[in-house]
Coordinates of C-alpha atoms in Angstrom, one line a residue:
M1 CA 138.8 94.1 -84.4
L2 CA 137.0 93.8 -87.5
L3 CA 136.5 97.1 -89.7
N4 CA 132.7 97.0 -89.8
D5 CA 132.4 96.5 -86.1
L6 CA 134.4 100.2 -85.8
L7 CA 132.2 101.9 -88.3
T8 CA 129.2 100.7 -86.5
S9 CA 130.4 103.0 -82.9
S10 CA 129.0 106.2 -82.5
I11 CA 132.1 108.3 -83.4
F12 CA 131.6 106.7 -87.4
L13 CA 127.9 107.1 -87.2
N14 CA 127.6 110.1 -90.5
A15 CA 130.5 107.6 -92.5
E16 CA 129.4 106.1 -95.4
V17 CA 130.8 103.5 -96.9
I18 CA 131.1 104.4 -101.2
A19 CA 133.0 101.2 -102.6
G20 CA 134.5 97.8 -100.9
R21 CA 131.4 97.4 -98.8
D22 CA 132.2 93.7 -98.9
G23 CA 135.5 93.8 -97.2
L24 CA 133.4 95.4 -94.0
L25 CA 133.6 92.0 -92.9
T26 CA 136.6 90.6 -93.4
R27 CA 139.3 93.2 -92.8
D28 CA 140.7 93.8 -89.4
V29 CA 141.0 97.0 -87.9
S30 CA 145.0 96.6 -85.8
S31 CA 146.4 100.6 -85.6
I32 CA 144.9 103.7 -87.1
N33 CA 146.8 106.2 -88.8
I34 CA 146.9 109.9 -89.9
M35 CA 149.9 110.0 -91.7
D36 CA 150.2 112.3 -94.9
A37 CA 153.1 112.1 -96.5
P38 CA 153.4 111.1 -100.5
D39 CA 155.1 108.2 -99.6
I40 CA 152.4 107.2 -97.3
V41 CA 151.9 104.0 -98.5
T42 CA 155.2 102.4 -98.4
F43 CA 155.1 102.9 -94.1
L44 CA 151.5 101.3 -93.7
K45 CA 151.4 98.0 -92.6
Q46 CA 148.6 95.2 -92.8
G47 CA 146.1 96.1 -90.3
D48 CA 146.3 99.8 -91.0
L49 CA 143.6 102.3 -91.5
L50 CA 144.3 105.1 -92.8
L51 CA 142.5 108.3 -92.0
T52 CA 143.0 111.4 -94.5
N53 CA 142.0 115.2 -95.4
G54 CA 142.9 113.4 -98.6
Y55 CA 145.8 116.5 -99.1
I56 CA 148.2 114.1 -99.9
L57 CA 145.9 112.5 -102.5
K58 CA 144.8 116.3 -104.2
D59 CA 147.4 117.2 -106.7
R60 CA 147.5 113.3 -107.8
Q61 CA 144.0 112.2 -107.9
E62 CA 144.9 110.2 -111.3
N63 CA 147.0 108.1 -109.2
L64 CA 144.4 107.5 -107.0
T65 CA 143.7 103.6 -108.4
E66 CA 147.4 103.0 -107.8
F67 CA 147.1 103.9 -104.4
I68 CA 144.4 101.6 -103.9
I69 CA 146.3 99.2 -105.1
G70 CA 149.0 99.5 -103.2
M71 CA 147.5 100.0 -99.4
H72 CA 145.6 96.5 -100.4
S73 CA 148.9 94.6 -101.3
K74 CA 149.8 95.4 -98.2
G75 CA 146.2 94.2 -96.3
C76 CA 145.1 97.3 -95.0
A77 CA 142.0 97.9 -93.5
G78 CA 140.8 100.5 -95.5
L79 CA 140.8 104.2 -96.5
A80 CA 139.0 106.6 -94.6
I81 CA 138.9 110.0 -96.6
K82 CA 137.7 113.7 -96.5
T83 CA 137.0 114.3 -100.2
K84 CA 135.3 117.9 -99.3
R85 CA 138.0 119.6 -97.5
F86 CA 140.7 119.6 -100.7
A87 CA 137.5 119.0 -102.9
I88 CA 138.6 115.9 -104.3
S89 CA 136.7 113.8 -106.7
I90 CA 137.2 109.8 -106.7
P91 CA 136.7 108.3 -110.2
Q92 CA 134.1 106.0 -111.2
E93 CA 137.1 103.2 -112.1
V94 CA 139.1 103.9 -108.4
L95 CA 135.1 102.8 -107.2
E96 CA 134.9 100.0 -109.0
E97 CA 138.3 98.7 -108.9
A98 CA 137.9 98.9 -104.9
D99 CA 134.4 97.1 -104.8
R100 CA 136.6 93.9 -107.2
L101 CA 139.4 94.2 -104.7
R102 CA 136.5 94.5 -101.8
F103 CA 138.4 97.5 -100.6
P104 CA 136.7 100.0 -98.1
I105 CA 136.8 103.3 -99.2
I106 CA 134.6 105.3 -96.4
E107 CA 134.0 108.9 -97.1
L108 CA 134.5 111.4 -93.7
S109 CA 132.5 114.5 -94.9
M110 CA 129.7 114.2 -93.2
I111 CA 131.6 114.5 -89.8
E112 CA 132.5 117.1 -87.9
T113 CA 135.2 115.9 -85.7
T114 CA 138.4 116.5 -86.4
L115 CA 140.9 113.5 -88.1
G116 CA 143.3 113.9 -84.6
E117 CA 139.9 113.1 -82.4
L118 CA 138.7 110.1 -84.5
F119 CA 141.9 108.7 -84.8
Q120 CA 141.9 109.3 -80.5
Q121 CA 138.2 108.0 -80.4
S122 CA 139.4 105.1 -82.8
I123 CA 142.3 103.5 -80.9
S124 CA 140.4 103.1 -78.0
L125 CA 137.7 101.9 -79.1
I126 CA 140.7 99.0 -80.9
L127 CA 142.3 98.7 -77.0
E128 CA 139.3 98.7 -75.0
N129 CA 138.2 95.7 -77.4
K130 CA 141.8 94.2 -77.5
T131 CA 141.6 94.1 -73.4
H132 CA 137.8 92.5 -73.7
E133 CA 139.1 89.9 -76.4
L134 CA 142.9 89.0 -74.2
H135 CA 140.4 88.8 -71.0
Y136 CA 137.8 86.3 -73.2
A137 CA 141.0 84.6 -74.0
L138 CA 142.4 84.0 -70.8
T139 CA 139.1 82.7 -69.3
I140 CA 138.3 80.4 -71.9
H141 CA 141.7 79.2 -71.7
K142 CA 141.4 78.2 -68.0
Q143 CA 137.2 76.7 -68.2
F144 CA 139.5 74.2 -71.1
S145 CA 142.5 73.7 -68.5
D146 CA 140.1 73.5 -65.5
M147 CA 138.5 70.6 -66.7
I148 CA 141.5 69.0 -67.9
M149 CA 143.5 69.7 -64.6
Q150 CA 139.9 67.8 -63.3
G151 CA 140.5 64.4 -65.6
N152 CA 137.2 65.4 -68.2
G153 CA 138.2 64.1 -71.7
L154 CA 138.9 65.4 -74.6
E155 CA 135.4 65.0 -75.4
R156 CA 134.2 67.2 -72.8
I157 CA 136.1 70.1 -74.1
V158 CA 134.6 69.5 -77.4
D159 CA 131.4 69.5 -76.7
K160 CA 132.5 72.5 -74.4
L161 CA 133.5 74.2 -77.3
A162 CA 130.4 73.4 -79.2
D163 CA 128.2 75.3 -76.3
L164 CA 130.4 78.2 -76.9
L165 CA 130.3 78.2 -80.8
A166 CA 126.1 77.3 -81.0
A167 CA 127.9 74.7 -83.4
P168 CA 128.8 71.0 -84.2
V169 CA 132.5 70.4 -83.5
L170 CA 134.5 67.6 -84.2
L171 CA 138.4 66.6 -83.7
F172 CA 140.2 64.8 -86.1
N173 CA 143.9 62.8 -86.2
R174 CA 147.2 63.6 -87.7
K175 CA 145.7 60.5 -89.9
H176 CA 141.9 62.2 -90.8
Q177 CA 140.0 60.2 -88.2
V178 CA 137.4 61.5 -85.0
S179 CA 139.3 61.5 -82.4
A180 CA 135.9 62.9 -80.8
S181 CA 132.9 64.7 -81.9
S182 CA 130.2 67.5 -80.0
H183 CA 127.0 65.7 -79.1
H184 CA 125.8 67.5 -82.1
F185 CA 126.9 64.7 -84.0
D186 CA 124.8 61.7 -82.0
S187 CA 121.9 63.1 -84.3
V188 CA 121.3 60.8 -87.9
H189 CA 121.1 63.0 -90.0
M190 CA 124.8 64.3 -89.2
E191 CA 126.3 60.8 -89.8
Q192 CA 127.9 61.7 -93.4
L193 CA 129.4 65.0 -91.8
P194 CA 132.4 64.1 -90.8
V195 CA 132.6 61.1 -93.8
I196 CA 133.2 64.0 -95.9
A197 CA 135.3 66.4 -93.4
A198 CA 137.4 63.4 -93.4
K199 CA 138.1 63.2 -97.1
A200 CA 138.5 67.3 -97.4
L201 CA 141.8 67.4 -94.9
A202 CA 142.9 64.5 -96.9
E203 CA 143.3 66.4 -99.9
L204 CA 144.8 69.2 -98.1
S205 CA 148.2 69.0 -99.1
G206 CA 151.2 70.6 -96.5
P207 CA 150.6 70.9 -93.2
L208 CA 147.6 72.5 -91.7
S209 CA 147.2 76.0 -90.9
A210 CA 143.8 78.1 -90.1
M211 CA 141.9 77.8 -92.5
S212 CA 138.1 78.5 -93.8
L213 CA 136.8 75.3 -95.6
C214 CA 133.6 75.3 -97.0
F215 CA 131.8 71.8 -98.7
P216 CA 129.6 70.9 -101.6
P217 CA 126.1 71.2 -100.6
I218 CA 125.5 67.6 -99.5
L219 CA 124.2 68.8 -96.3
T220 CA 121.5 71.0 -95.4
S221 CA 123.1 74.9 -96.1
Q222 CA 124.4 76.1 -92.1
H223 CA 126.9 73.0 -92.1
R224 CA 128.9 74.1 -95.6
Q225 CA 131.2 76.3 -93.5
A226 CA 133.5 74.8 -91.1
E227 CA 136.4 77.2 -89.6
L228 CA 139.8 74.5 -89.3
F229 CA 142.3 75.3 -86.5
P230 CA 145.1 73.1 -86.6
I231 CA 146.4 71.4 -82.6
Q232 CA 149.9 72.6 -82.6
T233 CA 152.6 69.9 -80.9
Y234 CA 155.8 68.4 -82.3
R235 CA 153.6 66.0 -83.1
H236 CA 151.6 67.9 -85.5
D237 CA 148.6 65.7 -84.0
G238 CA 145.9 67.2 -85.8
C239 CA 142.9 69.8 -86.2
L240 CA 139.9 71.3 -85.0
L241 CA 136.9 71.4 -87.2
A242 CA 133.9 74.0 -85.9
F243 CA 131.0 74.3 -88.4
I244 CA 130.3 78.0 -87.7
P245 CA 127.1 79.0 -89.7
T246 CA 128.1 82.8 -90.4
Y247 CA 131.5 83.7 -92.6
P248 CA 133.7 84.9 -91.2
P249 CA 133.2 84.2 -87.9
S250 CA 133.2 86.6 -84.6
S251 CA 136.7 87.7 -83.0
L252 CA 135.7 85.5 -79.9
S253 CA 135.0 82.2 -81.6
S254 CA 138.0 82.9 -82.7
L255 CA 139.1 83.2 -79.6
A256 CA 137.6 79.6 -78.7
L257 CA 138.7 77.8 -81.3
E258 CA 142.1 78.7 -80.5
Q259 CA 142.8 78.7 -77.0
A260 CA 140.4 74.7 -77.0
A261 CA 142.7 73.7 -79.9
H262 CA 146.0 75.4 -77.9
V263 CA 144.2 73.5 -74.2
I264 CA 144.5 70.3 -76.9
G265 CA 147.4 70.4 -77.8
L266 CA 149.6 70.6 -74.3
E267 CA 146.8 67.6 -73.1
M268 CA 147.6 65.6 -75.8
T269 CA 151.3 66.6 -75.8
K270 CA 151.6 65.5 -72.0
K271 CA 149.4 62.4 -73.0
Q272 CA 152.4 61.6 -75.6
A273 CA 155.0 62.0 -72.9
V274 CA 153.9 60.1 -70.4
K275 CA 153.1 57.6 -73.4
E276 CA 157.0 57.6 -74.3
R277 CA 158.3 57.2 -70.7
S278 CA 156.7 54.3 -70.3
R279 CA 157.9 52.6 -73.9
R280 CA 160.8 53.8 -72.9
Y281 CA 161.5 51.8 -69.5
K282 CA 159.6 48.5 -72.1
N283 CA 162.1 49.4 -75.0
E284 CA 165.1 49.6 -72.6
F285 CA 163.7 46.6 -71.1
F286 CA 163.7 44.3 -73.6
S287 CA 167.0 45.2 -75.1
D288 CA 168.7 44.6 -71.5
L289 CA 166.9 40.9 -71.9
I290 CA 168.1 40.3 -75.7
E291 CA 171.9 41.9 -74.6
G292 CA 171.9 39.0 -71.7
Y293 CA 172.1 42.2 -69.3
I294 CA 169.3 40.0 -67.1
A295 CA 171.3 36.9 -65.1
T296 CA 167.8 34.6 -64.2
E297 CA 165.0 33.4 -66.0
Q298 CA 163.2 34.5 -62.2
E299 CA 163.9 38.1 -62.6
A300 CA 163.2 38.6 -66.3
L301 CA 159.7 37.2 -65.4
H302 CA 159.7 39.8 -62.3
R303 CA 160.2 43.1 -64.7
G304 CA 158.4 41.7 -67.6
S305 CA 155.5 40.3 -66.0
K306 CA 153.5 43.4 -67.2
Y307 CA 153.9 42.9 -70.8
G308 CA 153.1 40.1 -70.3
L309 CA 155.7 37.7 -69.6
Q310 CA 155.0 33.8 -68.8
A311 CA 157.5 31.0 -67.5
D312 CA 157.5 28.2 -70.3
A313 CA 155.2 30.2 -72.9
A314 CA 156.2 29.0 -76.3
S315 CA 156.6 32.4 -78.1
L316 CA 158.7 33.3 -81.4
L317 CA 160.0 36.6 -81.9
I318 CA 159.5 38.7 -85.1
V319 CA 162.0 41.8 -86.2
A320 CA 160.2 44.4 -88.2
R321 CA 161.9 46.7 -90.1
P322 CA 161.1 50.2 -92.7
D323 CA 162.8 48.6 -96.2
Q324 CA 163.4 52.5 -97.2
P325 CA 166.4 53.7 -94.6
P326 CA 166.5 58.0 -95.0
S327 CA 169.0 59.3 -97.1
Q328 CA 172.1 61.2 -96.4
G329 CA 170.2 64.4 -96.4
Q330 CA 167.4 63.2 -94.7
R331 CA 170.3 61.6 -91.7
M332 CA 171.5 65.3 -91.4
L333 CA 168.3 66.8 -90.9
E334 CA 167.0 64.7 -88.3
T335 CA 170.0 64.7 -86.5
V336 CA 169.1 68.3 -86.0
M337 CA 165.1 67.5 -85.5
E338 CA 165.9 64.3 -82.9
E339 CA 161.7 65.3 -82.2
R340 CA 160.5 64.8 -85.1
L341 CA 162.6 61.6 -86.0
S342 CA 161.0 60.5 -83.0
A343 CA 157.7 61.5 -84.4
D344 CA 158.2 59.9 -87.5
R345 CA 159.1 56.2 -85.6
D346 CA 156.0 56.8 -83.3
A347 CA 154.0 57.2 -86.6
L348 CA 155.7 53.4 -87.7
Y349 CA 155.0 52.0 -84.3
E350 CA 151.5 52.8 -84.2
I351 CA 150.4 51.5 -88.2
L352 CA 152.5 48.4 -87.3
K353 CA 150.8 48.0 -84.4
A354 CA 147.6 48.6 -85.2
E355 CA 148.4 45.5 -87.9
F356 CA 149.4 43.4 -85.1
L357 CA 145.9 43.8 -83.0
G358 CA 144.4 42.6 -86.7
L359 CA 146.5 39.6 -86.7
D360 CA 144.5 38.0 -83.6
V361 CA 147.3 37.2 -81.5
T362 CA 148.6 38.1 -78.2
F363 CA 151.8 39.8 -78.4
V364 CA 154.2 43.4 -77.2
M365 CA 156.0 45.6 -79.6
F366 CA 159.3 47.3 -78.7
T367 CA 161.7 49.5 -80.8
K368 CA 165.4 48.6 -80.7
N369 CA 168.2 50.8 -83.3
D370 CA 166.2 51.3 -86.8
G371 CA 163.3 48.2 -85.9
F372 CA 160.4 46.8 -84.2
G373 CA 160.6 43.9 -81.7
V374 CA 157.2 41.8 -81.4
L375 CA 157.3 39.3 -79.0
V376 CA 154.4 36.6 -80.3
K377 CA 152.8 34.3 -78.0
Q378 CA 152.4 31.0 -79.7
P379 CA 149.4 29.3 -78.8
S380 CA 150.0 25.4 -77.9
A381 CA 147.3 24.0 -79.8
C382 CA 146.2 25.6 -82.6
W383 CA 149.4 27.6 -84.4
N384 CA 150.4 27.2 -88.0
E385 CA 153.0 29.0 -89.0
V386 CA 152.3 29.2 -92.9
L387 CA 149.3 30.9 -92.5
F388 CA 150.9 33.1 -89.8
V389 CA 153.3 34.0 -92.5
K390 CA 150.9 35.1 -95.0
Q391 CA 148.8 36.7 -92.5
L392 CA 152.8 39.2 -92.5
E393 CA 152.3 39.3 -96.1
R394 CA 149.1 40.7 -96.5
A395 CA 149.6 43.4 -93.9
A396 CA 152.7 44.3 -95.0
E397 CA 150.9 45.1 -98.4
R398 CA 148.3 46.5 -96.5
M399 CA 150.8 49.3 -95.3
Y400 CA 152.7 49.5 -98.4
E401 CA 148.6 50.2 -100.2
S402 CA 147.3 52.8 -97.5
D403 CA 151.0 54.4 -95.8
Q404 CA 153.1 53.5 -98.7
I405 CA 155.5 52.5 -95.6
S406 CA 157.0 49.4 -96.9
F407 CA 158.4 46.8 -94.4
S408 CA 159.7 43.4 -94.2
F409 CA 160.0 41.4 -91.5
G410 CA 162.3 38.4 -90.0
I411 CA 160.9 35.5 -87.6
G412 CA 163.1 33.9 -85.2
N413 CA 162.6 30.5 -84.2
P414 CA 159.8 30.2 -81.0
F415 CA 161.5 29.2 -77.2
N416 CA 160.3 28.9 -74.7
N417 CA 163.0 30.4 -71.9
V418 CA 162.5 33.8 -71.9
L419 CA 166.3 34.7 -71.8
D420 CA 165.9 32.4 -74.9
I421 CA 164.9 36.0 -76.5
G422 CA 167.8 36.9 -77.3
M423 CA 169.5 34.5 -79.5
S424 CA 165.8 34.2 -81.5
Y425 CA 166.3 38.9 -81.7
K426 CA 169.7 37.4 -84.1
E427 CA 168.2 34.9 -85.8
A428 CA 165.1 37.1 -86.3
Q429 CA 167.9 39.7 -87.9
K430 CA 169.6 37.2 -90.1
A431 CA 167.0 35.8 -91.4
L432 CA 166.0 39.5 -92.6
Q433 CA 169.5 40.2 -93.7
A434 CA 169.0 37.0 -95.8
G435 CA 165.8 38.6 -97.5
Y436 CA 167.8 42.5 -98.4
Q437 CA 170.6 40.1 -99.6
L438 CA 168.1 38.8 -101.8
K439 CA 167.3 42.6 -102.9
K440 CA 163.5 42.0 -101.2
Q441 CA 161.1 45.0 -100.7
R442 CA 157.6 43.6 -98.5
F443 CA 158.6 40.4 -97.9
V444 CA 158.6 37.1 -94.9
Q445 CA 161.7 35.6 -94.0
S446 CA 161.9 32.7 -91.6
Y447 CA 164.8 31.8 -89.8
Q448 CA 166.1 27.7 -90.8
T449 CA 162.8 26.8 -90.1
M450 CA 164.6 23.5 -88.4
D451 CA 167.3 22.8 -86.5
V452 CA 169.0 21.0 -83.5
S453 CA 168.9 24.2 -81.4
R454 CA 164.9 24.6 -82.2
L455 CA 164.1 21.4 -80.6
L456 CA 166.3 21.9 -77.5
R457 CA 165.0 25.7 -76.6
M458 CA 161.7 23.4 -76.4
L459 CA 163.4 22.0 -73.1
P460 CA 163.4 23.7 -69.6
Q461 CA 167.0 25.1 -69.4
E462 CA 167.8 23.5 -65.6
E463 CA 167.4 20.4 -67.8
L464 CA 169.9 21.9 -70.8
R465 CA 172.2 22.5 -67.7
L466 CA 171.6 19.4 -66.1
F467 CA 172.9 17.2 -69.1
Y468 CA 175.3 20.1 -70.3
D469 CA 177.2 19.0 -67.0
E470 CA 177.0 15.3 -66.8
V471 CA 179.2 14.8 -70.2
F472 CA 181.3 18.1 -69.4
K473 CA 182.1 17.6 -65.4
A474 CA 184.9 14.8 -65.3
L475 CA 187.1 18.1 -67.9
F476 CA 185.5 20.8 -65.8
N477 CA 187.5 18.8 -62.6
K478 CA 191.3 20.1 -64.4
E479 CA 192.2 23.0 -63.9
E480 CA 191.1 25.9 -65.3
N481 CA 193.6 26.3 -68.8
D482 CA 193.1 22.8 -69.4
Q483 CA 189.8 22.3 -69.3
N484 CA 190.1 25.0 -72.6
E485 CA 192.6 23.3 -74.3
L486 CA 190.5 20.0 -73.6
L487 CA 187.2 21.4 -74.9
R488 CA 188.1 23.4 -77.5
T489 CA 190.4 20.4 -79.1
L490 CA 187.3 18.1 -79.1
R491 CA 185.2 20.8 -80.4
A492 CA 187.7 21.3 -83.4
F493 CA 187.5 17.5 -83.2
Y494 CA 183.6 17.2 -84.3
D495 CA 184.1 20.5 -85.9
H496 CA 186.4 18.7 -88.4
H497 CA 184.3 14.9 -88.7
C498 CA 186.3 13.4 -86.4
Q499 CA 189.9 13.9 -88.8
I500 CA 193.0 14.9 -87.1
I501 CA 194.8 16.3 -89.2
D502 CA 191.8 18.9 -90.1
T503 CA 191.3 19.4 -86.0
A504 CA 195.7 19.5 -85.8
K505 CA 195.7 22.6 -88.1
A506 CA 192.7 24.2 -87.2
L507 CA 194.2 24.2 -83.7
F508 CA 197.5 25.4 -85.4
V509 CA 199.1 21.8 -83.4
H510 CA 200.9 18.6 -84.8
R511 CA 198.9 15.9 -85.3
N512 CA 200.4 13.7 -82.1
T513 CA 199.1 16.8 -79.8
V514 CA 195.5 16.8 -80.7
I515 CA 196.2 12.8 -80.6
Y516 CA 196.9 13.3 -76.9
R517 CA 194.8 15.2 -75.8
L518 CA 191.9 13.5 -77.4
E519 CA 193.2 9.9 -75.6
K520 CA 193.4 12.4 -72.3
C521 CA 189.6 13.7 -72.9
E522 CA 188.5 9.7 -72.9
K523 CA 190.7 8.6 -70.1
L524 CA 189.1 10.9 -68.0
T525 CA 185.2 10.7 -69.3
G526 CA 185.3 6.8 -70.1
R527 CA 183.7 7.2 -73.7
R528 CA 185.2 6.7 -77.0
L529 CA 185.5 9.6 -78.8
K530 CA 184.4 8.2 -82.4
D531 CA 181.7 6.0 -80.9
P532 CA 178.3 7.2 -83.2
L533 CA 176.1 7.7 -79.9
E534 CA 179.3 9.3 -77.8
S535 CA 179.8 11.5 -80.7
L536 CA 176.2 12.9 -80.7
R537 CA 176.2 13.1 -76.7
F538 CA 179.1 15.4 -76.7
R539 CA 178.2 17.7 -80.0
M540 CA 174.6 18.0 -78.8
A541 CA 176.2 19.2 -75.1
F542 CA 178.4 22.0 -77.7
A543 CA 175.3 22.9 -79.4
I544 CA 173.0 23.3 -75.9
E545 CA 176.4 25.4 -74.7
P546 CA 175.0 29.0 -75.9
M547 CA 171.5 28.6 -75.0
L548 CA 173.3 28.3 -71.4
K549 CA 175.8 32.0 -71.7
T550 CA 172.8 33.8 -69.5
L551 CA 172.2 31.6 -66.8
P552 CA 174.6 32.3 -63.8
L553 CA 177.1 29.2 -63.4

């Protein structure tokens, strides 16, 4: 309890504060000490009020200033002394030093009660006060918890806290943006206060802790003083700011603020856990889709319907990655602090998501490995890839300017079938790697903008399968060993521009073996392999082959 509250009780009725009066409203009394020993200061602790009859000071009054400074450095609540018991005279310079330190010195000579009785009654008052505060804290905590259980939002909790404190209250997120505000801010003359408060929070360095803030006299004087209490989660999700007009705030006001912050922190932690679980399911789905663990388009569309996946919808995949990988020391720290690493990754996710929301495109984001995937639905009529790339470049610069985060983007080729997302992801990765090899940062790199595979992916996979089977059906009728041998020879033949000797070297066989196999292919297919149209037909079939690997046979 505050020293001022203790001194207003009946047992200290005749006590007189002779120095350090300004500290009565700022120093808490947590315990009473009546020990008389020359080295008493070494045994004192923060919050102690020392009751003494002056015996320990009667022979060394010249050291009284040092004694006062020692108690102040320990954070003691004050010194209550009966100076007349041993005719102790406190020098003026000691009183002035106590005033400077705001360290209360209380004269007890006018109180007839013994120090033992003062000790017992004071302890009783302190315990009674602690019991009252504990009961109040439990009651307030239950009220806020019940509001959460009933589904009330953070806005209602902030309003309830404002009513308890009879003061305006703001809830800020970790980026110093207002998440909730009390009804006081519906007034026009209060609309500048959140802006001023956010600016003050941004100027604070290091992790937030409970503290008092004083704002410049821009607004009415009753809103210059505010009490800050951080929302303690592993993400450090912001703080509560209460504009309590009295300073320092009462212990009950501080308790109400503390309990509200605890309940809000628990609610934020719960919501974050739900969000992380949902995000984890999404990440796992897209990872399975990219890695080819989802075999059919039907399954992919069924599981991905909640993420907006549709059949034959033109899309493209973007891979975004921070340019600055953590140092070795940071990686070791992250291994120990996995929760903090997850929080940092979530923060990057939200920043990136906010930028894409401003691009006016339909998208879904997910996390994979050390980067982020962004699946963008490509409008069929008005899509302008050059303009989109420029928008991404501007987004990268904005993130660097506002959050000092350097992002680069790799863009894969567009596709229509959701099972092609894996190929587009690899293309986006290659595009990123190409940019990094050129020592770029905050760049947007597209994969080879036009090639045959891009055109082929615009066709339904059923048609691609029919074409592929039609070209090679004569070879598929052979035994597996013969089939693989002929297909490998045919692919090498076209890869080496129909040169027999180069094909033989690539396959490590004799040129006559190559000729024999090619003649066998011509006999089985009934087509001349060097004919330009037939050559194009076979080359396109080989280009289609990687796209069909995810389809069931």
